[in-house]
Amino acid sequence: MTGYLYQCELALLELARRSWDEATIEVRMELLDDIEFLNPQDNTPLELLQSKHREAAGPLSETGKDFWRSLASWIDALKNLSGPSGTSMPLLRLVSTQIAPANTFLQQLRPGADRDVSNALARMEEVAQDEDGPDGTAKDRALFMKLTPAQRHQLVSAITINDGAPVMSDLDSSLAKELGITPSDHAQAALDDIKGWWYGMAVKLLERKNPERMLPSVKAEQLMCRRDEILGRYAGKSLPITETLSNLTQAEIAGYADRLVVTQMRWIGLPDDEVAMHLRDYHYARAQRSEWLRTFKITPERLEEYEGELHYEWESAFRRRTRRVRADMSEEDRQSVGQDILDDTMDRAADTPLNPGSVTAPWIGKGSMHGLSDQADTAEADRAVGWHPDYSELCKRHTETQEQ
């Protein structure tokens, strides 16, 4: 079990390590190999990584399963690629917590000045053909020897052994360093938040049955965006505002005429000038949020959390204002209650920051709240927002009318 968790956290560590120089690089798991890094231009593998975690200290064996099964896995994976040439052959890495002994081909395949592919290949061929070798790797060694000499040389040239990797219990310090988390009172909490997000992403990367939950890969940009969100939460960092508010044109306002966001305001008798004012917040909040998502200033997960916070504020206002609504109350009075709900909700939304402890332009919260009202006829119960005391029933009729 520790080995599987190690693979997951090693993928996070490796992605964080690359993120500073290769922001668009992507990672995936358990397709061609334990961990893969992809070229974002054409989605071809740049690196196939085998993860081997052993709690007990000890040498990495020349005849052991950790190496030879990794080799067999690489041979199978490369068959699925369209004839890799010398330039397109992915890097093949074995990351092991054990140590490669001196004078072994494993040591000769480490990165650095002492790397010696020719001698490593010759020694590998000796080990592969040893009839006294362990039965557990016999098929894997035979598979290697079935390759042509040129293929064996090309394969071995692509292999890198990274031995002496930190064990599971020592990964946190390496992760914090690569993520740029400096020692502070909140360092461990921030790291735990990032790891919690990452495990959720890993589940989606490993999903194979439900296409709606499946995630093909994760970009380094996504990781760094989430890191900035979490660190910003503890530092009270504000998001940049790139949109400039101005009154919408009549054509822009007309474009929203049939949207539920406007219909909801009509249900409470809001005049045209106030509808236009609220639509301005909605319009520019949508644009700003899209810009943040596009430029990796915020993640969809944080926006979802934020909408949950906004919904809580709306619910507080809605329940307080509707607790005295009677069955015999006139429609005019119901609309008046709805206007009070809208005003209270907008005040609360304006004071709800996207990053706790930071400052967010008031129209972001107000416009985002209108975004929830625009989805009230399709949203799940825990996200539906409305102004009229009977908005739920009105939305139901609205949907039925549209379907007809």
PDB file of N, CA, C and O in Angstrom, residues 5 8 22 28 39 93 105-106 112 127 132 134 144 221 244 246 279 285 317 332 353 361 372-373:
ATOM      1  N   LEU A   5       0.921   4.581  -2.659  1.00  0.00           N
ATOM      2  CA  LEU A   5       0.862   5.965  -2.206  1.00  0.00           C
ATOM      3  C   LEU A   5       2.143   6.713  -2.600  1.00  0.00           C
ATOM      4  O   LEU A   5       2.109   7.895  -2.950  1.00  0.00           O
ATOM      5  N   CYS A   8       1.999   7.844  -6.131  1.00  0.00           N
ATOM      6  CA  CYS A   8       1.141   9.024  -6.260  1.00  0.00           C
ATOM      7  C   CYS A   8       1.882  10.290  -5.836  1.00  0.00           C
ATOM      8  O   CYS A   8       1.861  11.311  -6.539  1.00  0.00           O
ATOM      9  N   GLU A  22       9.140  24.051 -17.030  1.00  0.00           N
ATOM     10  CA  GLU A  22       8.275  23.486 -18.072  1.00  0.00           C
ATOM     11  C   GLU A  22       6.816  23.551 -17.607  1.00  0.00           C
ATOM     12  O   GLU A  22       6.222  22.529 -17.293  1.00  0.00           O
ATOM     13  N   ARG A  28       0.617  11.879 -16.371  1.00  0.00           N
ATOM     14  CA  ARG A  28      -0.473  10.920 -16.232  1.00  0.00           C
ATOM     15  C   ARG A  28       0.075   9.669 -15.555  1.00  0.00           C
ATOM     16  O   ARG A  28       1.295   9.496 -15.441  1.00  0.00           O
ATOM     17  N   ASN A  39       4.769  15.428 -23.809  1.00  0.00           N
ATOM     18  CA  ASN A  39       5.033  16.633 -24.576  1.00  0.00           C
ATOM     19  C   ASN A  39       3.696  17.318 -24.842  1.00  0.00           C
ATOM     20  O   ASN A  39       2.825  16.738 -25.492  1.00  0.00           O
ATOM     21  N   ARG A  93      13.115   6.035 -16.797  1.00  0.00           N
ATOM     22  CA  ARG A  93      13.717   6.235 -15.476  1.00  0.00           C
ATOM     23  C   ARG A  93      13.211   5.211 -14.481  1.00  0.00           C
ATOM     24  O   ARG A  93      12.009   4.935 -14.402  1.00  0.00           O
ATOM     25  N   PHE A 105      25.911  -2.631 -13.495  1.00  0.00           N
ATOM     26  CA  PHE A 105      25.371  -1.848 -14.607  1.00  0.00           C
ATOM     27  C   PHE A 105      24.365  -0.809 -14.096  1.00  0.00           C
ATOM     28  O   PHE A 105      24.141   0.213 -14.743  1.00  0.00           O
ATOM     29  N   LEU A 106      23.802  -1.064 -12.939  1.00  0.00           N
ATOM     30  CA  LEU A 106      22.861  -0.119 -12.352  1.00  0.00           C
ATOM     31  C   LEU A 106      23.566   1.188 -12.002  1.00  0.00           C
ATOM     32  O   LEU A 106      23.049   2.282 -12.260  1.00  0.00           O
ATOM     33  N   GLY A 112      25.148  11.545 -14.885  1.00  0.00           N
ATOM     34  CA  GLY A 112      26.399  12.146 -14.428  1.00  0.00           C
ATOM     35  C   GLY A 112      27.595  11.754 -15.272  1.00  0.00           C
ATOM     36  O   GLY A 112      27.494  11.004 -16.249  1.00  0.00           O
ATOM     37  N   VAL A 127      24.221 -10.720 -17.578  1.00  0.00           N
ATOM     38  CA  VAL A 127      23.234 -11.091 -16.556  1.00  0.00           C
ATOM     39  C   VAL A 127      22.009 -11.721 -17.199  1.00  0.00           C
ATOM     40  O   VAL A 127      21.461 -12.710 -16.703  1.00  0.00           O
ATOM     41  N   ASP A 132      21.995 -19.457 -14.560  1.00  0.00           N
ATOM     42  CA  ASP A 132      21.809 -19.629 -13.119  1.00  0.00           C
ATOM     43  C   ASP A 132      21.050 -18.454 -12.484  1.00  0.00           C
ATOM     44  O   ASP A 132      20.906 -18.394 -11.260  1.00  0.00           O
ATOM     45  N   PRO A 134      17.890 -15.961 -11.411  1.00  0.00           N
ATOM     46  CA  PRO A 134      16.636 -16.305 -10.742  1.00  0.00           C
ATOM     47  C   PRO A 134      15.501 -16.563 -11.724  1.00  0.00           C
ATOM     48  O   PRO A 134      15.378 -15.874 -12.740  1.00  0.00           O
ATOM     49  N   PHE A 144      14.487  -9.241 -23.168  1.00  0.00           N
ATOM     50  CA  PHE A 144      15.531  -8.275 -23.490  1.00  0.00           C
ATOM     51  C   PHE A 144      16.456  -8.832 -24.568  1.00  0.00           C
ATOM     52  O   PHE A 144      16.816  -8.135 -25.530  1.00  0.00           O
ATOM     53  N   GLU A 221       1.095  23.691 -14.872  1.00  0.00           N
ATOM     54  CA  GLU A 221       0.433  24.973 -14.634  1.00  0.00           C
ATOM     55  C   GLU A 221      -0.708  24.836 -13.634  1.00  0.00           C
ATOM     56  O   GLU A 221      -0.939  25.721 -12.807  1.00  0.00           O
ATOM     57  N   THR A 244     -12.204  46.103 -16.755  1.00  0.00           N
ATOM     58  CA  THR A 244     -12.590  47.461 -16.392  1.00  0.00           C
ATOM     59  C   THR A 244     -14.092  47.609 -16.528  1.00  0.00           C
ATOM     60  O   THR A 244     -14.649  47.394 -17.611  1.00  0.00           O
ATOM     61  N   SER A 246     -17.684  49.051 -17.081  1.00  0.00           N
ATOM     62  CA  SER A 246     -18.375  50.143 -17.775  1.00  0.00           C
ATOM     63  C   SER A 246     -19.808  49.694 -18.019  1.00  0.00           C
ATOM     64  O   SER A 246     -20.092  48.488 -18.014  1.00  0.00           O
ATOM     65  N   LEU A 279     -26.742  43.249 -14.210  1.00  0.00           N
ATOM     66  CA  LEU A 279     -26.177  42.540 -15.358  1.00  0.00           C
ATOM     67  C   LEU A 279     -24.735  42.953 -15.615  1.00  0.00           C
ATOM     68  O   LEU A 279     -23.914  42.155 -16.061  1.00  0.00           O
ATOM     69  N   ALA A 285     -17.988  39.874 -14.101  1.00  0.00           N
ATOM     70  CA  ALA A 285     -17.513  38.804 -13.221  1.00  0.00           C
ATOM     71  C   ALA A 285     -17.261  37.527 -14.021  1.00  0.00           C
ATOM     72  O   ALA A 285     -16.275  36.821 -13.798  1.00  0.00           O
ATOM     73  N   ALA A 317     -29.505  34.913   4.104  1.00  0.00           N
ATOM     74  CA  ALA A 317     -30.400  36.026   3.809  1.00  0.00           C
ATOM     75  C   ALA A 317     -31.796  35.531   3.447  1.00  0.00           C
ATOM     76  O   ALA A 317     -32.808  36.105   3.888  1.00  0.00           O
ATOM     77  N   GLU A 332     -47.444  41.380  -4.624  1.00  0.00           N
ATOM     78  CA  GLU A 332     -46.666  42.609  -4.471  1.00  0.00           C
ATOM     79  C   GLU A 332     -45.774  42.541  -3.237  1.00  0.00           C
ATOM     80  O   GLU A 332     -44.596  42.928  -3.278  1.00  0.00           O
ATOM     81  N   PRO A 353     -14.527  37.365   0.059  1.00  0.00           N
ATOM     82  CA  PRO A 353     -13.339  37.342  -0.808  1.00  0.00           C
ATOM     83  C   PRO A 353     -13.101  35.963  -1.428  1.00  0.00           C
ATOM     84  O   PRO A 353     -13.466  34.937  -0.855  1.00  0.00           O
ATOM     85  N   ALA A 361     -12.679  42.535  -5.513  1.00  0.00           N
ATOM     86  CA  ALA A 361     -13.594  43.578  -5.988  1.00  0.00           C
ATOM     87  C   ALA A 361     -15.036  43.156  -5.721  1.00  0.00           C
ATOM     88  O   ALA A 361     -15.411  42.015  -6.038  1.00  0.00           O
ATOM     89  N   LEU A 372     -24.966  32.066 -10.128  1.00  0.00           N
ATOM     90  CA  LEU A 372     -25.689  30.955  -9.506  1.00  0.00           C
ATOM     91  C   LEU A 372     -27.187  31.077  -9.769  1.00  0.00           C
ATOM     92  O   LEU A 372     -27.868  30.076 -10.000  1.00  0.00           O
ATOM     93  N   SER A 373     -27.708  32.290  -9.751  1.00  0.00           N
ATOM     94  CA  SER A 373     -29.139  32.471 -10.018  1.00  0.00           C
ATOM     95  C   SER A 373     -29.477  32.110 -11.463  1.00  0.00           C
ATOM     96  O   SER A 373     -30.587  31.679 -11.754  1.00  0.00           O
TER      97      SER A 373
END
